[in-house]
Short mmCIF file of C-alpha atoms (C1' of nucleotides) and ligand atoms in Angstrom, two decimals:
data_model
loop_
_atom_site.label_atom_id
_atom_site.label_comp_id
_atom_site.label_asym_id
_atom_site.label_seq_id
_atom_site.Cartn_x
_atom_site.Cartn_y
_atom_site.Cartn_z
CA MET G 1 0.00 0.00 0.00
CA THR G 2 1.18 3.49 -0.82
CA LYS G 3 1.84 5.98 1.92
CA MET G 4 -1.38 7.90 1.95
CA HIS G 5 -1.03 9.78 5.15
CA LYS G 6 0.52 13.15 5.76
CA GLU G 7 3.80 13.88 7.48
CA ASN G 8 2.51 12.83 10.87
CA ASN G 9 2.45 9.31 12.13
CA LEU G 10 -1.12 8.42 11.39
CA THR G 11 -2.01 5.37 9.37
CA LYS G 12 -4.39 5.44 6.47
CA ASN G 13 -7.52 4.63 8.44
CA GLU G 14 -6.55 6.90 11.27
CA GLN G 15 -6.08 9.75 8.84
CA ILE G 16 -9.42 9.11 7.19
CA VAL G 17 -11.21 9.11 10.53
CA PHE G 18 -9.34 12.15 11.77
CA ASP G 19 -10.07 14.11 8.61
CA LEU G 20 -13.75 13.37 8.95
CA ILE G 21 -13.93 14.48 12.58
CA GLU G 22 -11.93 17.59 11.85
CA LYS G 23 -14.09 18.48 8.89
CA SER G 24 -17.30 18.07 10.84
CA ARG G 25 -16.54 20.81 13.37
CA GLU G 26 -19.01 19.37 15.83
CA PRO G 27 -18.94 16.21 17.90
CA VAL G 28 -19.36 13.11 15.77
CA LYS G 29 -20.56 9.70 16.80
CA ALA G 30 -18.74 6.54 15.87
CA TYR G 31 -21.43 5.18 13.59
CA SER G 32 -21.84 8.53 11.93
CA ILE G 33 -18.14 8.43 11.20
CA LEU G 34 -18.54 4.92 9.89
CA SER G 35 -21.33 5.79 7.49
CA ASN G 36 -19.42 8.82 6.26
CA VAL G 37 -16.20 7.00 5.54
CA LYS G 38 -17.72 4.04 3.74
CA LYS G 39 -16.84 5.76 0.49
CA LYS G 40 -13.23 5.79 1.64
CA GLY G 41 -13.26 2.03 2.07
CA ILE G 42 -13.82 1.74 5.80
CA LYS G 43 -16.59 -0.77 6.16
CA ALA G 44 -16.89 -2.02 9.72
CA PRO G 45 -17.01 -0.71 13.29
CA PRO G 46 -13.67 -2.11 14.43
CA GLN G 47 -11.86 -0.08 11.83
CA VAL G 48 -13.42 3.09 13.18
CA TYR G 49 -13.01 2.21 16.84
CA ARG G 50 -9.35 1.27 16.37
CA ALA G 51 -8.67 4.59 14.72
CA LEU G 52 -10.55 6.45 17.45
CA GLU G 53 -8.61 4.68 20.15
CA LYS G 54 -5.29 5.59 18.60
CA LEU G 55 -6.29 9.18 17.90
CA ILE G 56 -7.38 9.57 21.50
CA LYS G 57 -4.16 8.05 22.74
CA VAL G 58 -2.01 10.49 20.80
CA GLY G 59 -4.22 13.38 21.85
CA LYS G 60 -5.50 14.41 18.44
CA ILE G 61 -9.12 13.87 19.38
CA HIS G 62 -11.13 13.56 22.58
CA LYS G 63 -14.21 11.63 23.50
CA VAL G 64 -17.02 13.70 24.96
CA GLU G 65 -18.17 11.08 27.41
CA SER G 66 -21.62 12.43 28.13
CA LYS G 67 -22.41 12.37 24.45
CA ASN G 68 -20.51 9.35 23.19
CA SER G 69 -19.05 11.63 20.59
CA PHE G 70 -15.65 12.63 19.35
CA VAL G 71 -14.08 16.02 18.67
CA VAL G 72 -10.68 17.18 17.46
CA CYS G 73 -8.42 18.63 20.11
CA LYS G 74 -8.17 22.41 20.01
CA ASN G 75 -5.47 22.65 22.59
CA THR G 76 -2.07 21.36 21.44
CA ASN G 77 -3.18 17.81 22.08
CA CYS G 78 -3.99 18.47 25.74
CA GLU G 79 -0.69 17.02 26.84
CA VAL G 80 -1.65 13.82 25.15
CA SER G 81 -5.23 13.86 26.35
CA ASN G 82 -4.61 13.90 30.06
CA ALA G 83 -6.39 17.11 30.80
CA THR G 84 -9.63 17.83 28.98
CA ALA G 85 -12.45 20.26 29.65
CA PHE G 86 -15.56 20.94 27.62
CA SER G 87 -18.40 23.39 27.54
CA ILE G 88 -21.65 21.78 26.48
CA CYS G 89 -24.83 23.65 25.70
CA GLN G 90 -27.88 22.01 27.22
CA VAL G 91 -30.13 23.32 24.49
CA CYS G 92 -28.36 23.13 21.15
CA GLU G 93 -25.74 20.59 22.29
CA LYS G 94 -22.89 22.68 20.99
CA VAL G 95 -19.58 21.46 22.41
CA THR G 96 -16.50 23.60 22.80
CA GLU G 97 -13.19 22.57 24.24
CA ILE G 98 -12.16 24.86 27.05
CA VAL G 99 -8.61 26.11 26.78
CA ASN G 100 -7.82 27.80 30.06
CA SER G 101 -4.47 27.49 31.72
CA LYS G 102 -5.69 28.60 35.13
CA LEU G 103 -8.27 25.87 35.13
CA SER G 104 -5.85 23.21 33.96
CA LYS G 105 -3.23 24.26 36.49
CA TYR G 106 -5.80 24.17 39.23
CA LEU G 107 -7.00 20.71 38.30
CA LYS G 108 -3.58 19.24 37.64
CA SER G 109 -2.41 20.34 41.04
CA PHE G 110 -5.60 19.35 42.80
CA GLN G 111 -5.21 17.08 45.81
CA ASP G 112 -8.20 15.38 47.29
CA ASN G 113 -8.84 15.03 50.99
CA THR G 114 -6.56 12.01 51.20
CA GLY G 115 -3.72 13.91 49.54
CA MET G 116 -4.13 11.97 46.34
CA ARG G 117 -3.11 13.62 43.09
CA TYR G 118 -4.25 12.71 39.63
CA LYS G 119 -2.54 12.11 36.31
CA LYS G 120 -5.58 12.74 34.24
CA TYR G 121 -8.99 14.35 34.32
CA ASN G 122 -11.98 15.05 32.18
CA LEU G 123 -14.36 17.88 32.99
CA GLU G 124 -17.65 18.58 31.30
CA PHE G 125 -19.47 21.84 32.00
CA PHE G 126 -23.12 22.27 31.07
CA GLY G 127 -24.94 25.51 30.51
CA LEU G 128 -26.36 27.71 27.82
CA CYS G 129 -24.19 28.89 24.97
CA GLN G 130 -24.26 32.55 23.99
CA LYS G 131 -26.69 31.95 21.18
CA CYS G 132 -29.16 29.94 23.25
CA LYS G 133 -28.93 32.30 26.20
CA SER G 134 -30.01 35.26 24.12
CA LYS G 135 -33.20 33.60 22.92
CA MET D 1 -50.77 -1.28 44.42
CA THR D 2 -49.63 -1.01 48.01
CA LYS D 3 -47.25 1.69 49.07
CA MET D 4 -44.01 -0.22 49.16
CA HIS D 5 -41.58 2.61 49.33
CA LYS D 6 -40.13 4.29 52.36
CA GLU D 7 -40.92 7.76 53.61
CA ASN D 8 -39.21 9.44 50.72
CA ASN D 9 -40.81 10.08 47.39
CA LEU D 10 -39.47 7.15 45.46
CA THR D 11 -41.78 4.78 43.67
CA LYS D 12 -41.54 1.04 44.02
CA ASN D 13 -39.21 0.44 41.10
CA GLU D 14 -37.10 3.45 41.94
CA GLN D 15 -36.66 2.17 45.47
CA ILE D 16 -35.72 -1.30 44.25
CA VAL D 17 -33.10 0.08 41.90
CA PHE D 18 -31.79 2.53 44.47
CA ASP D 19 -31.50 -0.17 47.14
CA LEU D 20 -29.51 -2.33 44.79
CA ILE D 21 -27.06 0.42 43.85
CA GLU D 22 -26.66 1.44 47.46
CA LYS D 23 -26.05 -2.11 48.58
CA SER D 24 -23.44 -2.73 45.94
CA ARG D 25 -21.04 -0.06 47.18
CA GLU D 26 -19.28 0.09 43.84
CA PRO D 27 -20.42 1.40 40.46
CA VAL D 28 -23.10 -0.78 38.93
CA LYS D 29 -24.06 -1.11 35.31
CA ALA D 30 -27.63 -0.95 34.12
CA TYR D 31 -27.83 -4.53 32.96
CA SER D 32 -26.19 -5.75 36.12
CA ILE D 33 -28.90 -3.92 38.02
CA LEU D 34 -31.49 -5.51 35.78
CA SER D 35 -30.26 -9.03 36.34
CA ASN D 36 -30.07 -8.46 40.07
CA VAL D 37 -33.57 -7.11 40.45
CA LYS D 38 -35.31 -9.73 38.36
CA LYS D 39 -36.22 -11.47 41.59
CA LYS D 40 -37.97 -8.27 42.66
CA GLY D 41 -40.14 -8.32 39.58
CA ILE D 42 -38.30 -5.87 37.36
CA LYS D 43 -38.01 -7.60 34.04
CA ALA D 44 -37.03 -5.22 31.28
CA PRO D 45 -34.50 -2.45 30.54
CA PRO D 46 -36.98 0.43 30.45
CA GLN D 47 -37.98 -0.22 34.02
CA VAL D 48 -34.36 0.12 35.08
CA TYR D 49 -33.54 3.08 32.89
CA ARG D 50 -36.62 4.98 34.01
CA ALA D 51 -35.70 4.48 37.62
CA LEU D 52 -32.11 5.52 36.93
CA GLU D 53 -33.23 8.66 35.17
CA LYS D 54 -35.43 9.70 38.06
CA LEU D 55 -32.82 8.85 40.70
CA ILE D 56 -30.28 10.93 38.82
CA LYS D 57 -32.71 13.80 38.51
CA VAL D 58 -33.37 13.93 42.23
CA GLY D 59 -29.67 13.59 42.96
CA LYS D 60 -29.74 10.26 44.79
CA ILE D 61 -27.40 8.61 42.32
CA HIS D 62 -24.90 9.72 39.70
CA LYS D 63 -23.78 8.26 36.43
CA VAL D 64 -20.07 7.77 36.07
CA GLU D 65 -19.92 8.63 32.40
CA SER D 66 -16.58 7.10 31.57
CA LYS D 67 -17.76 3.77 32.91
CA ASN D 68 -21.45 3.74 32.04
CA SER D 69 -22.07 2.94 35.65
CA PHE D 70 -24.12 4.27 38.51
CA VAL D 71 -23.25 5.10 42.11
CA VAL D 72 -25.17 6.46 45.06
CA CYS D 73 -24.47 10.06 45.93
CA LYS D 74 -22.25 10.51 48.97
CA ASN D 75 -22.64 14.24 49.13
CA THR D 76 -26.09 15.42 50.19
CA ASN D 77 -27.38 14.85 46.68
CA CYS D 78 -24.81 17.18 45.12
CA GLU D 79 -27.31 20.00 44.97
CA VAL D 80 -29.50 17.78 42.90
CA SER D 81 -26.71 16.42 40.78
CA ASN D 82 -25.42 19.62 39.35
CA ALA D 83 -21.91 19.36 40.65
CA THR D 84 -20.25 15.97 40.61
CA ALA D 85 -16.64 14.89 40.90
CA PHE D 86 -15.17 11.42 40.99
CA SER D 87 -11.85 9.78 41.63
CA ILE D 88 -11.33 6.73 39.45
CA CYS D 89 -8.48 4.28 39.84
CA GLN D 90 -6.96 3.34 36.50
CA VAL D 91 -5.91 -0.06 37.79
CA CYS D 92 -8.64 -1.49 40.02
CA GLU D 93 -11.38 0.82 38.70
CA LYS D 94 -12.43 1.86 42.18
CA VAL D 95 -14.64 4.94 42.04
CA THR D 96 -15.02 7.41 44.87
CA GLU D 97 -17.11 10.53 44.88
CA ILE D 98 -15.03 13.55 45.75
CA VAL D 99 -16.57 15.75 48.40
CA ASN D 100 -14.51 18.91 48.49
CA SER D 101 -16.07 22.29 48.98
CA LYS D 102 -13.07 24.22 47.67
CA LEU D 103 -13.20 22.29 44.43
CA SER D 104 -16.94 22.70 44.06
CA LYS D 105 -16.78 26.40 44.83
CA TYR D 106 -14.00 26.84 42.31
CA LEU D 107 -15.89 25.03 39.58
CA LYS D 108 -19.27 26.58 40.30
CA SER D 109 -17.79 30.03 40.05
CA PHE D 110 -15.63 29.23 37.05
CA GLN D 111 -16.00 31.55 34.09
CA ASP D 112 -14.57 30.58 30.75
CA ASN D 113 -12.73 32.96 28.45
CA THR D 114 -16.00 34.29 27.08
CA GLY D 115 -17.31 35.04 30.56
CA MET D 116 -19.72 32.16 30.41
CA ARG D 117 -20.73 30.48 33.66
CA TYR D 118 -22.15 27.03 34.09
CA LYS D 119 -25.08 25.55 35.96
CA LYS D 120 -23.70 22.08 36.07
CA TYR D 121 -20.50 20.11 35.75
CA ASN D 122 -19.14 16.63 35.95
CA LEU D 123 -15.48 15.99 36.67
CA GLU D 124 -13.73 12.65 36.52
CA PHE D 125 -10.20 12.33 37.86
CA PHE D 126 -8.05 9.33 37.00
CA GLY D 127 -5.07 8.05 38.93
CA LEU D 128 -3.99 5.31 41.26
CA CYS D 129 -5.84 4.65 44.46
CA GLN D 130 -3.91 4.22 47.68
CA LYS D 131 -4.01 0.46 47.46
CA CYS D 132 -2.83 0.25 43.86
CA LYS D 133 -0.14 2.89 44.36
CA SER D 134 1.50 0.89 47.11
CA LYS D 135 1.88 -2.23 45.00
"C1'" DC O 1 16.07 -9.95 -1.99
"C1'" DA O 2 14.15 -13.68 0.78
"C1'" DT O 3 12.63 -14.50 5.44
"C1'" DT O 4 10.52 -13.25 9.28
"C1'" DA O 5 8.26 -10.26 12.74
"C1'" DA O 6 5.28 -6.61 13.74
"C1'" DA O 7 1.70 -3.51 12.69
"C1'" DA O 8 -2.33 -2.46 10.32
"C1'" DT O 9 -6.39 -3.75 8.03
"C1'" DG O 10 -10.44 -6.58 6.71
"C1'" DT O 11 -14.44 -9.26 8.09
"C1'" DT O 12 -18.01 -11.60 10.65
"C1'" DA O 13 -20.31 -12.04 14.52
"C1'" DT O 14 -21.88 -10.71 18.87
"C1'" DA O 15 -21.94 -8.17 23.29
"C1'" DA O 16 -23.33 -4.24 25.88
"C1'" DT O 17 -25.90 -0.08 26.39
"C1'" DA O 18 -30.08 2.46 25.68
"C1'" DT O 19 -34.59 4.01 23.68
"C1'" DT O 20 -39.23 3.86 21.23
"C1'" DA O 21 -43.72 2.72 21.21
"C1'" DC O 22 -47.62 1.20 22.97
"C1'" DA O 23 -50.48 -1.27 26.47
"C1'" DT O 24 -52.11 -1.72 31.21
"C1'" DA O 25 -52.50 -0.52 36.00
"C1'" DA O 26 -52.35 2.47 39.96
"C1'" DT O 27 -53.08 6.87 41.95
"C1'" DG O 28 -54.88 11.41 42.65
"C1'" DT O 29 -58.56 14.95 41.69
"C1'" DT O 30 -63.04 16.60 40.81
"C1'" DA U 1 -67.79 7.54 39.28
"C1'" DA U 2 -65.21 9.95 35.76
"C1'" DC U 3 -61.21 11.75 34.38
"C1'" DA U 4 -56.39 12.92 34.26
"C1'" DT U 5 -51.85 11.81 35.66
"C1'" DT U 6 -48.24 8.95 36.96
"C1'" DA U 7 -46.18 4.61 37.14
"C1'" DT U 8 -45.51 0.13 35.34
"C1'" DG U 9 -45.31 -3.75 31.97
"C1'" DT U 10 -43.77 -5.56 27.58
"C1'" DA U 11 -41.93 -6.26 22.98
"C1'" DA U 12 -39.21 -4.69 19.69
"C1'" DT U 13 -35.44 -2.23 18.10
"C1'" DA U 14 -31.72 1.25 17.98
"C1'" DT U 15 -27.16 2.54 19.31
"C1'" DT U 16 -22.58 1.85 20.97
"C1'" DA U 17 -18.69 -1.14 21.38
"C1'" DT U 18 -15.75 -5.35 21.38
"C1'" DA U 19 -14.08 -10.22 20.40
"C1'" DA U 20 -12.08 -13.25 17.41
"C1'" DC U 21 -9.74 -14.49 13.63
"C1'" DA U 22 -7.99 -13.98 8.72
"C1'" DT U 23 -5.31 -11.36 5.52
"C1'" DT U 24 -2.35 -7.75 4.01
"C1'" DT U 25 1.10 -4.34 4.48
"C1'" DT U 26 5.18 -2.60 6.37
"C1'" DA U 27 9.49 -2.85 8.76
"C1'" DA U 28 13.49 -5.29 10.20
"C1'" DT U 29 16.98 -8.76 9.62
"C1'" DG U 30 20.28 -11.56 7.58
ZN1 LIG K 201 -7.61 18.94 23.76
ZN1 LIG K 202 -26.76 26.46 22.57
ZN1 LIG K 203 -23.14 13.39 44.81
ZN1 LIG K 204 -6.88 0.94 42.60
#
DNA sequence: CATTAAAATGTTATAATATTACATAATGTT
DNA sequence: AACATTATGTAATATTATAACATTTTAATG
């Protein structure tokens, strides 16, 4: 097979899945990805889920857990996906990645009551986006 | 039907599901709940999911999104479930609800870069629990 | 370049999670 | 009692995700 991917280290299927998520500009679900990349030759769920897993691992995308959806990282790969925060509109379901160094510093240095620190977190905020608030 | 529930406002099925989650003392999955309450007369997924939805709404349980599991609230119902934080061990999968007023104050008053505030959040921290760290 | 090992892909099937739709029963209100 | 509302029962199906195994591609080695 020819080298179809760009000058990063993504494989062909990973690149196809990444391109689709990036293009969509809103959270995408795995089976939506699947149906949209059929024309590119990806035919079955495992091909999509493998790509998603790898893309998450290298920090190029994140999973929005409350929506079982995937978005491209807007934040220099979030230190390889160990520190993610999202803003989610409860009305229109718009999802935005929060890039805020004060917040990430606070959470990365957070110690719980037992003194435990954490390597990784995921935070999802819910509210009304600007557009929905002004309606 | 006789009034089977206790002096709260839970219905029969809600009480059955709640009792099971409470008893389990670790996150429980919906179909695990279902199989364990069959003997109580709950036979189908919608009965479980309806109860879960209501229990979440009133703040008696939370969903741990990254694990598709449910836990009882340890924190005075988290102001009716609008502010939840969990500690999740990456090895043994132990889940603990974090009760920390500094953290909750910080997050409730958090404003993103656009000045937006949020009514609700869910935070999941990942790391090693005491037991797994000392291995 | 032939051989082998490792990584990636292809494919089928199935598991796990969750919801829709509609029927029946219980409860509360007038 | 009549009606509306809430809760429950039930079947079917939709959605999300993984297991298992075969094949192909790529990388590494001699
Ligand atoms: Zn990111
Ligand atoms: Zn909105
Ligand atoms: Zn709680
Ligand atoms: Zn542990």
